[in-house]
Amino acid sequence: MEFDALLLSRIQFAFVIAFHIMFPAFTIGLAAFLAVCEGLWLYTGREVFKQLYLHWVKIFALAFAMGVVSGVVMSYQIGTNWSVFAERTGSVLGPLFGYEVLTAFFLEATFLGVMLFGWSRVGRGLHFFATCAVAVGTSISAFWILSANSWMQTPAGFGIDPQTGNFFATDWWAVVFSPSFPSRYVHMMLAAFITTAAIVMAAGAWQVVRGRPSTANGWQLRMAVGTLAVLMPLQIWAGHWSGKVAHEHQPAKIAVLEAWCETKDVQGTVLFAWPADNECGFEEITVPGTSPFLFPKGKELQGMDAFPRSERPPLWITFWNFRIMVGAGLVLLALGFWGVYLWFRNRIDKPGLFHWLAIPSGGLGLVAVLSGWITAEVGRQPYTVYGLLRTAESVAPVSASQVAFSLLVFMVVYAIIFTAGVVYMIRIATRGFDDAPTGSPQEEHRAPGSPLGAVDDPAVVPSLAAAGSAELKDESSAQPKEKR
Amino acid sequence: MDLPLIWSVLIALAVMMYVLLDGMDLGVGMLTFLAANEGERNLMTATIEPVWDGNETWLVLGGGGLFAAFPLAYAVLMPAFYLPVLLMLAALIFRGVAFEFRHKAVRPITKAFWNGAFYGGSLIAAISQGLILGAFIGGVDVAERSFSGGAFDWLTPFSLLVGVSVPIGYVLLGCCWLILKTADALYAKARRWGLYALIALSICFMAVSLATLSVDPRVTDRWGLSMQYIELSKALPLAPIPLAGLGLVLWLARDLRGDPLTIPDWRPYLLATGIFLSGYLGLAVSLFPWLVPFHFTIWETAAQDNALTFLLVGAAIMLPVILIYTVYVYRLFWGKVQAGDGYHG
């Protein structure tokens, strides 16, 4: 393997987009959660929902900022490293990205300001509107990105200019709603909600384990496990739907993902397999004869032997990431059901094995998102536009040393901001609901809901936690949310 | 309907919006270097915190719009400016997260790090934008349909000159914004800093203008100038652009030096905007219709007509909506920031 500009560009793109997707995946779900909390607060008037909102909005502000800055990178990356791809597909994909900016980015970015800093300047209804605008904006953004990516997976509604070789659209509806789009959009949106639910569940479990149960914590834990228990079964269905569409349009992807070697009418499900040089001839544990339950019956199912080596994606990356995704999903499904069971047995607020398992599982949603995307994108290889434009032909005329340098820069920069961001987020999340005003006049002026509404001095926080946090909590919830 | 022309105007407007709005954010960012203490620094960032995110989105619209409307230009220019674009992105990353992180940092050393990331990121982002602009005006090497130059082609005396000018211009915008948004000591400082920035910017403006004339004979000819003679029929209709710029510079200088009580606080920012517009218009006149100077025009790089139409429908509906809610949010946060607002009032 030679580290040329192509390989380095692929590594760089994989790295920056993997880094980026974690934050949108989290903030799409968190924005919806915040909108629900604020809506419930307005509807029921119960302070506990306001408490939840003010707590999570601080984490949201951090995650959103990281999503924004890593997202700006993406809009330039396609040109700097994949300029041939950009020129060929610009007349098809360009407008989709354009629509994303016009319908989503401005909406989220502008109303985020109102959401974070507007408490004292707008009424409750308008503030709720701003939260909803941000939540809707994140979902619209996902719509266009999934649309563009799905077109790359299953191109439709296009022609090719014979002179330049450039793609152009013949049917915009078919471009936007390409065959794999509906299933993949549903799959991604559910993944975002599940990712957030897993993180909220872990934060809630942490408070229980630390012996700091509170009304707000009880609510967030119940909402999280409830969400998981309802959405995970749906997600398995959506994943299966997505797989069926991929089987129809990208049989080579399914062949490597299932590690089917030979083309047969009935295939088994390979649970695990050990590598033998990215080719067939590996050790495996297989449940035989499962394909009639998963795939259309009576049709031949193509194995890897149906595709020349140059026409199919790498075996093990696709195969294992798919299994990691499924495994992570199954753990979250189990935790969701378990949590709901404990909820109905009234044991969810008491520490137990469930809580100890839920804490490290908080990141499993992100694990599933990342491994799922790797499966989808590596499974599209060796093409950028499936079957039409090869990855090797898409790369920009930049030198390997330039790309090596930029990759290094991104790694260092992202390592710094990731570490800092995660530390700050975990600090707020584990602090729980003890972040009431400490009494100094300046802090009382802090608007609730501003990222700085949190007390940022850890020297104060533990002592707070120790010294009657319940008392302070009451004080904070009793504080009227006056308009200035 | 000349769709490429419409789109070139729209993208030019998006970039202009970016320069005026996020330029001011970056200017304030650079000025935090001069803040006397943490309180003053918080006051400065509080003036832009509610709006910076929306402001930066205009840059995404510029990049995304270029990809959508002029894919060939996007495909040629981005690899040509690989390193300065990288520098700009890295700087914007630090600047963007520092908005939040500098408040979250606890230990003095991490706080100092994120404060440094904030003004350092603002400064480097502004310099790299200047380098990109300078390299863009200077033109890039093209073979067939892709960039054919070297990794450091963007580094020229001219691009360095523009690379110095852009941060100075942003600082001026930042000062004028602080004049609008702050009071008392900081307000007085902003007026003083603004005057220095204005003087420096005037010198840079003249230098860049003259240097631009020598970039390519076609530019010189556009302004009706040459070594031998001045062609008045071309020079006269264009003369109002630099003259207006000069007039605005003098007016702003008078406002910054004059009695603060007689000058509305919004006027310096408006005048600075006018100065930027005159420079921007001058640039547009110099380069039109080149989008990859001096190889491809806007028509040669444009996307298919149906792509331009499809996105234009969206832009025609969404841009007015975006402008309406942007104005709404600016009005919502109108007025001087208070000391208590330093902590996100």
PDB file of C-alpha atoms in Angstrom, chain B residues 87-267:
ATOM      1  CA  LEU B  87      -4.906  27.291   7.619  1.00  0.00           C
ATOM      2  CA  MET B  88      -8.183  29.205   7.529  1.00  0.00           C
ATOM      3  CA  LEU B  89     -10.234  26.153   8.525  1.00  0.00           C
ATOM      4  CA  ALA B  90      -7.913  25.234  11.388  1.00  0.00           C
ATOM      5  CA  ALA B  91      -8.014  28.829  12.634  1.00  0.00           C
ATOM      6  CA  LEU B  92     -11.814  29.012  12.357  1.00  0.00           C
ATOM      7  CA  ILE B  93     -12.091  25.751  14.295  1.00  0.00           C
ATOM      8  CA  PHE B  94     -10.087  27.167  17.177  1.00  0.00           C
ATOM      9  CA  ARG B  95     -11.902  30.489  17.047  1.00  0.00           C
ATOM     10  CA  GLY B  96     -15.322  28.801  16.958  1.00  0.00           C
ATOM     11  CA  VAL B  97     -14.891  26.399  19.849  1.00  0.00           C
ATOM     12  CA  ALA B  98     -13.049  29.032  21.894  1.00  0.00           C
ATOM     13  CA  PHE B  99     -16.317  31.023  22.080  1.00  0.00           C
ATOM     14  CA  GLU B 100     -17.624  28.280  24.375  1.00  0.00           C
ATOM     15  CA  PHE B 101     -14.453  26.714  25.739  1.00  0.00           C
ATOM     16  CA  ARG B 102     -12.913  29.869  27.134  1.00  0.00           C
ATOM     17  CA  HIS B 103     -15.879  30.150  29.473  1.00  0.00           C
ATOM     18  CA  LYS B 104     -15.659  26.485  30.449  1.00  0.00           C
ATOM     19  CA  ALA B 105     -11.944  26.413  31.177  1.00  0.00           C
ATOM     20  CA  VAL B 106     -11.191  26.366  34.856  1.00  0.00           C
ATOM     21  CA  ARG B 107      -7.456  26.472  35.350  1.00  0.00           C
ATOM     22  CA  PRO B 108      -5.681  29.713  34.426  1.00  0.00           C
ATOM     23  CA  ILE B 109      -3.475  27.941  31.913  1.00  0.00           C
ATOM     24  CA  THR B 110      -6.358  26.412  29.940  1.00  0.00           C
ATOM     25  CA  LYS B 111      -8.237  29.690  30.124  1.00  0.00           C
ATOM     26  CA  ALA B 112      -5.196  31.443  28.698  1.00  0.00           C
ATOM     27  CA  PHE B 113      -4.937  28.771  26.021  1.00  0.00           C
ATOM     28  CA  TRP B 114      -8.535  29.267  24.812  1.00  0.00           C
ATOM     29  CA  ASN B 115      -8.250  33.049  25.035  1.00  0.00           C
ATOM     30  CA  GLY B 116      -5.159  32.693  22.857  1.00  0.00           C
ATOM     31  CA  ALA B 117      -7.008  30.329  20.532  1.00  0.00           C
ATOM     32  CA  PHE B 118      -9.724  32.942  20.225  1.00  0.00           C
ATOM     33  CA  TYR B 119      -7.619  35.874  19.121  1.00  0.00           C
ATOM     34  CA  GLY B 120      -4.964  33.742  17.435  1.00  0.00           C
ATOM     35  CA  GLY B 121      -7.645  31.877  15.508  1.00  0.00           C
ATOM     36  CA  SER B 122      -9.300  35.152  14.511  1.00  0.00           C
ATOM     37  CA  LEU B 123      -5.994  36.616  13.360  1.00  0.00           C
ATOM     38  CA  ILE B 124      -4.851  33.589  11.368  1.00  0.00           C
ATOM     39  CA  ALA B 125      -8.280  33.099   9.797  1.00  0.00           C
ATOM     40  CA  ALA B 126      -8.209  36.729   8.646  1.00  0.00           C
ATOM     41  CA  ILE B 127      -4.656  36.465   7.305  1.00  0.00           C
ATOM     42  CA  SER B 128      -5.419  33.269   5.397  1.00  0.00           C
ATOM     43  CA  GLN B 129      -8.547  34.824   3.904  1.00  0.00           C
ATOM     44  CA  GLY B 130      -6.362  37.697   2.738  1.00  0.00           C
ATOM     45  CA  LEU B 131      -3.821  35.284   1.274  1.00  0.00           C
ATOM     46  CA  ILE B 132      -6.576  33.424  -0.564  1.00  0.00           C
ATOM     47  CA  LEU B 133      -8.032  36.674  -1.899  1.00  0.00           C
ATOM     48  CA  GLY B 134      -4.603  37.886  -3.012  1.00  0.00           C
ATOM     49  CA  ALA B 135      -3.790  34.590  -4.706  1.00  0.00           C
ATOM     50  CA  PHE B 136      -7.222  34.622  -6.358  1.00  0.00           C
ATOM     51  CA  ILE B 137      -6.688  38.084  -7.825  1.00  0.00           C
ATOM     52  CA  GLY B 138      -3.219  37.074  -8.941  1.00  0.00           C
ATOM     53  CA  GLY B 139      -4.638  34.166 -10.896  1.00  0.00           C
ATOM     54  CA  VAL B 140      -3.798  30.460 -10.902  1.00  0.00           C
ATOM     55  CA  ASP B 141      -2.111  28.059 -13.332  1.00  0.00           C
ATOM     56  CA  VAL B 142      -4.508  25.836 -15.202  1.00  0.00           C
ATOM     57  CA  ALA B 143      -3.968  22.924 -17.559  1.00  0.00           C
ATOM     58  CA  GLU B 144      -7.095  21.758 -19.357  1.00  0.00           C
ATOM     59  CA  ARG B 145      -9.689  21.646 -16.597  1.00  0.00           C
ATOM     60  CA  SER B 146      -7.665  21.468 -13.419  1.00  0.00           C
ATOM     61  CA  PHE B 147      -5.114  23.322 -11.337  1.00  0.00           C
ATOM     62  CA  SER B 148      -1.577  22.694 -12.571  1.00  0.00           C
ATOM     63  CA  GLY B 149       0.540  24.910 -10.328  1.00  0.00           C
ATOM     64  CA  GLY B 150       2.617  24.184  -7.252  1.00  0.00           C
ATOM     65  CA  ALA B 151       1.761  23.911  -3.581  1.00  0.00           C
ATOM     66  CA  PHE B 152       3.080  27.394  -2.776  1.00  0.00           C
ATOM     67  CA  ASP B 153       1.912  29.305  -5.860  1.00  0.00           C
ATOM     68  CA  TRP B 154      -0.433  31.270  -3.626  1.00  0.00           C
ATOM     69  CA  LEU B 155       2.503  32.790  -1.784  1.00  0.00           C
ATOM     70  CA  THR B 156       3.446  35.997  -3.632  1.00  0.00           C
ATOM     71  CA  PRO B 157       4.365  39.515  -2.532  1.00  0.00           C
ATOM     72  CA  PHE B 158       0.932  40.574  -3.709  1.00  0.00           C
ATOM     73  CA  SER B 159      -0.917  37.907  -1.711  1.00  0.00           C
ATOM     74  CA  LEU B 160       1.152  38.828   1.350  1.00  0.00           C
ATOM     75  CA  LEU B 161       0.126  42.465   0.926  1.00  0.00           C
ATOM     76  CA  VAL B 162      -3.538  41.462   0.783  1.00  0.00           C
ATOM     77  CA  GLY B 163      -2.907  39.039   3.634  1.00  0.00           C
ATOM     78  CA  VAL B 164      -1.885  41.965   5.812  1.00  0.00           C
ATOM     79  CA  SER B 165      -4.671  44.257   4.608  1.00  0.00           C
ATOM     80  CA  VAL B 166      -7.630  41.984   5.294  1.00  0.00           C
ATOM     81  CA  PRO B 167      -6.978  41.598   9.065  1.00  0.00           C
ATOM     82  CA  ILE B 168      -6.546  45.366   9.335  1.00  0.00           C
ATOM     83  CA  GLY B 169      -9.855  45.874   7.572  1.00  0.00           C
ATOM     84  CA  TYR B 170     -11.530  43.367   9.881  1.00  0.00           C
ATOM     85  CA  VAL B 171     -10.091  45.141  12.909  1.00  0.00           C
ATOM     86  CA  LEU B 172     -11.662  48.365  11.668  1.00  0.00           C
ATOM     87  CA  LEU B 173     -15.038  46.622  11.339  1.00  0.00           C
ATOM     88  CA  GLY B 174     -14.556  45.155  14.805  1.00  0.00           C
ATOM     89  CA  CYS B 175     -13.809  48.575  16.289  1.00  0.00           C
ATOM     90  CA  CYS B 176     -16.872  50.101  14.663  1.00  0.00           C
ATOM     91  CA  TRP B 177     -18.995  47.227  15.983  1.00  0.00           C
ATOM     92  CA  LEU B 178     -17.634  47.797  19.496  1.00  0.00           C
ATOM     93  CA  ILE B 179     -18.453  51.499  19.170  1.00  0.00           C
ATOM     94  CA  LEU B 180     -22.021  50.467  18.425  1.00  0.00           C
ATOM     95  CA  LYS B 181     -22.270  47.826  21.135  1.00  0.00           C
ATOM     96  CA  THR B 182     -20.265  49.089  24.086  1.00  0.00           C
ATOM     97  CA  ALA B 183     -20.032  52.118  26.348  1.00  0.00           C
ATOM     98  CA  ASP B 184     -17.614  54.026  28.536  1.00  0.00           C
ATOM     99  CA  ALA B 185     -13.986  52.914  28.653  1.00  0.00           C
ATOM    100  CA  LEU B 186     -14.212  50.226  26.004  1.00  0.00           C
ATOM    101  CA  TYR B 187     -16.164  52.563  23.752  1.00  0.00           C
ATOM    102  CA  ALA B 188     -13.425  55.179  23.989  1.00  0.00           C
ATOM    103  CA  LYS B 189     -10.754  52.594  23.313  1.00  0.00           C
ATOM    104  CA  ALA B 190     -12.642  51.264  20.300  1.00  0.00           C
ATOM    105  CA  ARG B 191     -12.749  54.753  18.826  1.00  0.00           C
ATOM    106  CA  ARG B 192      -9.019  55.172  19.296  1.00  0.00           C
ATOM    107  CA  TRP B 193      -8.146  51.719  17.930  1.00  0.00           C
ATOM    108  CA  GLY B 194     -10.545  52.337  15.061  1.00  0.00           C
ATOM    109  CA  LEU B 195      -8.701  55.455  14.047  1.00  0.00           C
ATOM    110  CA  TYR B 196      -5.363  53.633  13.947  1.00  0.00           C
ATOM    111  CA  ALA B 197      -6.912  50.801  11.960  1.00  0.00           C
ATOM    112  CA  LEU B 198      -8.458  53.264   9.544  1.00  0.00           C
ATOM    113  CA  ILE B 199      -5.130  54.959   8.870  1.00  0.00           C
ATOM    114  CA  ALA B 200      -3.405  51.618   8.339  1.00  0.00           C
ATOM    115  CA  LEU B 201      -6.251  50.403   6.161  1.00  0.00           C
ATOM    116  CA  SER B 202      -6.113  53.513   3.940  1.00  0.00           C
ATOM    117  CA  ILE B 203      -2.446  52.882   3.236  1.00  0.00           C
ATOM    118  CA  CYS B 204      -3.107  49.195   2.546  1.00  0.00           C
ATOM    119  CA  PHE B 205      -6.066  50.030   0.329  1.00  0.00           C
ATOM    120  CA  MET B 206      -3.999  52.303  -1.856  1.00  0.00           C
ATOM    121  CA  ALA B 207      -1.170  49.816  -2.066  1.00  0.00           C
ATOM    122  CA  VAL B 208      -3.499  46.941  -2.961  1.00  0.00           C
ATOM    123  CA  SER B 209      -5.375  49.056  -5.511  1.00  0.00           C
ATOM    124  CA  LEU B 210      -2.205  50.081  -7.289  1.00  0.00           C
ATOM    125  CA  ALA B 211      -0.793  46.578  -7.146  1.00  0.00           C
ATOM    126  CA  THR B 212      -4.024  45.136  -8.539  1.00  0.00           C
ATOM    127  CA  LEU B 213      -3.686  47.403 -11.554  1.00  0.00           C
ATOM    128  CA  SER B 214      -0.356  45.762 -12.310  1.00  0.00           C
ATOM    129  CA  VAL B 215      -1.568  42.177 -11.928  1.00  0.00           C
ATOM    130  CA  ASP B 216      -2.722  41.800 -15.491  1.00  0.00           C
ATOM    131  CA  PRO B 217      -2.925  44.169 -18.484  1.00  0.00           C
ATOM    132  CA  ARG B 218      -6.609  43.371 -18.812  1.00  0.00           C
ATOM    133  CA  VAL B 219      -7.248  44.813 -15.375  1.00  0.00           C
ATOM    134  CA  THR B 220      -5.267  47.937 -16.174  1.00  0.00           C
ATOM    135  CA  ASP B 221      -7.200  48.326 -19.383  1.00  0.00           C
ATOM    136  CA  ARG B 222     -10.523  47.913 -17.596  1.00  0.00           C
ATOM    137  CA  TRP B 223      -9.766  51.046 -15.589  1.00  0.00           C
ATOM    138  CA  GLY B 224      -8.667  52.851 -18.793  1.00  0.00           C
ATOM    139  CA  LEU B 225      -5.083  53.140 -17.652  1.00  0.00           C
ATOM    140  CA  SER B 226      -1.776  52.229 -19.206  1.00  0.00           C
ATOM    141  CA  MET B 227       1.815  53.300 -18.964  1.00  0.00           C
ATOM    142  CA  GLN B 228       1.376  55.827 -21.734  1.00  0.00           C
ATOM    143  CA  TYR B 229      -2.035  57.383 -21.379  1.00  0.00           C
ATOM    144  CA  ILE B 230      -5.326  57.524 -19.520  1.00  0.00           C
ATOM    145  CA  GLU B 231      -8.399  56.558 -21.471  1.00  0.00           C
ATOM    146  CA  LEU B 232     -10.977  58.901 -20.004  1.00  0.00           C
ATOM    147  CA  SER B 233     -14.009  57.209 -21.527  1.00  0.00           C
ATOM    148  CA  LYS B 234     -13.183  54.134 -19.461  1.00  0.00           C
ATOM    149  CA  ALA B 235     -11.661  55.783 -16.414  1.00  0.00           C
ATOM    150  CA  LEU B 236     -14.302  58.449 -15.773  1.00  0.00           C
ATOM    151  CA  PRO B 237     -17.377  56.202 -15.375  1.00  0.00           C
ATOM    152  CA  LEU B 238     -15.434  54.071 -12.895  1.00  0.00           C
ATOM    153  CA  ALA B 239     -13.832  56.952 -11.013  1.00  0.00           C
ATOM    154  CA  PRO B 240     -16.742  57.320  -8.536  1.00  0.00           C
ATOM    155  CA  ILE B 241     -15.867  53.939  -6.956  1.00  0.00           C
ATOM    156  CA  PRO B 242     -12.411  54.866  -5.603  1.00  0.00           C
ATOM    157  CA  LEU B 243     -13.531  58.446  -4.967  1.00  0.00           C
ATOM    158  CA  ALA B 244     -16.468  57.264  -2.907  1.00  0.00           C
ATOM    159  CA  GLY B 245     -14.100  55.031  -0.960  1.00  0.00           C
ATOM    160  CA  LEU B 246     -11.802  57.958  -0.298  1.00  0.00           C
ATOM    161  CA  GLY B 247     -14.691  60.181   0.774  1.00  0.00           C
ATOM    162  CA  LEU B 248     -15.969  57.533   3.172  1.00  0.00           C
ATOM    163  CA  VAL B 249     -12.492  57.121   4.670  1.00  0.00           C
ATOM    164  CA  LEU B 250     -12.321  60.859   5.366  1.00  0.00           C
ATOM    165  CA  TRP B 251     -15.835  60.916   6.787  1.00  0.00           C
ATOM    166  CA  LEU B 252     -15.120  57.977   9.070  1.00  0.00           C
ATOM    167  CA  ALA B 253     -11.858  59.591  10.196  1.00  0.00           C
ATOM    168  CA  ARG B 254     -13.825  62.701  11.149  1.00  0.00           C
ATOM    169  CA  ASP B 255     -16.386  60.619  13.025  1.00  0.00           C
ATOM    170  CA  LEU B 256     -13.735  58.723  14.931  1.00  0.00           C
ATOM    171  CA  ARG B 257     -11.931  61.891  15.935  1.00  0.00           C
ATOM    172  CA  GLY B 258     -14.952  64.076  16.516  1.00  0.00           C
ATOM    173  CA  ASP B 259     -17.134  64.595  19.561  1.00  0.00           C
ATOM    174  CA  PRO B 260     -18.790  61.265  20.388  1.00  0.00           C
ATOM    175  CA  LEU B 261     -21.931  63.022  21.586  1.00  0.00           C
ATOM    176  CA  THR B 262     -22.756  64.408  18.160  1.00  0.00           C
ATOM    177  CA  ILE B 263     -22.133  61.187  16.253  1.00  0.00           C
ATOM    178  CA  PRO B 264     -24.656  58.360  16.165  1.00  0.00           C
ATOM    179  CA  ASP B 265     -23.020  55.131  17.325  1.00  0.00           C
ATOM    180  CA  TRP B 266     -24.223  53.187  14.308  1.00  0.00           C
ATOM    181  CA  ARG B 267     -22.605  55.519  11.774  1.00  0.00           C
TER     182      ARG B 267
END
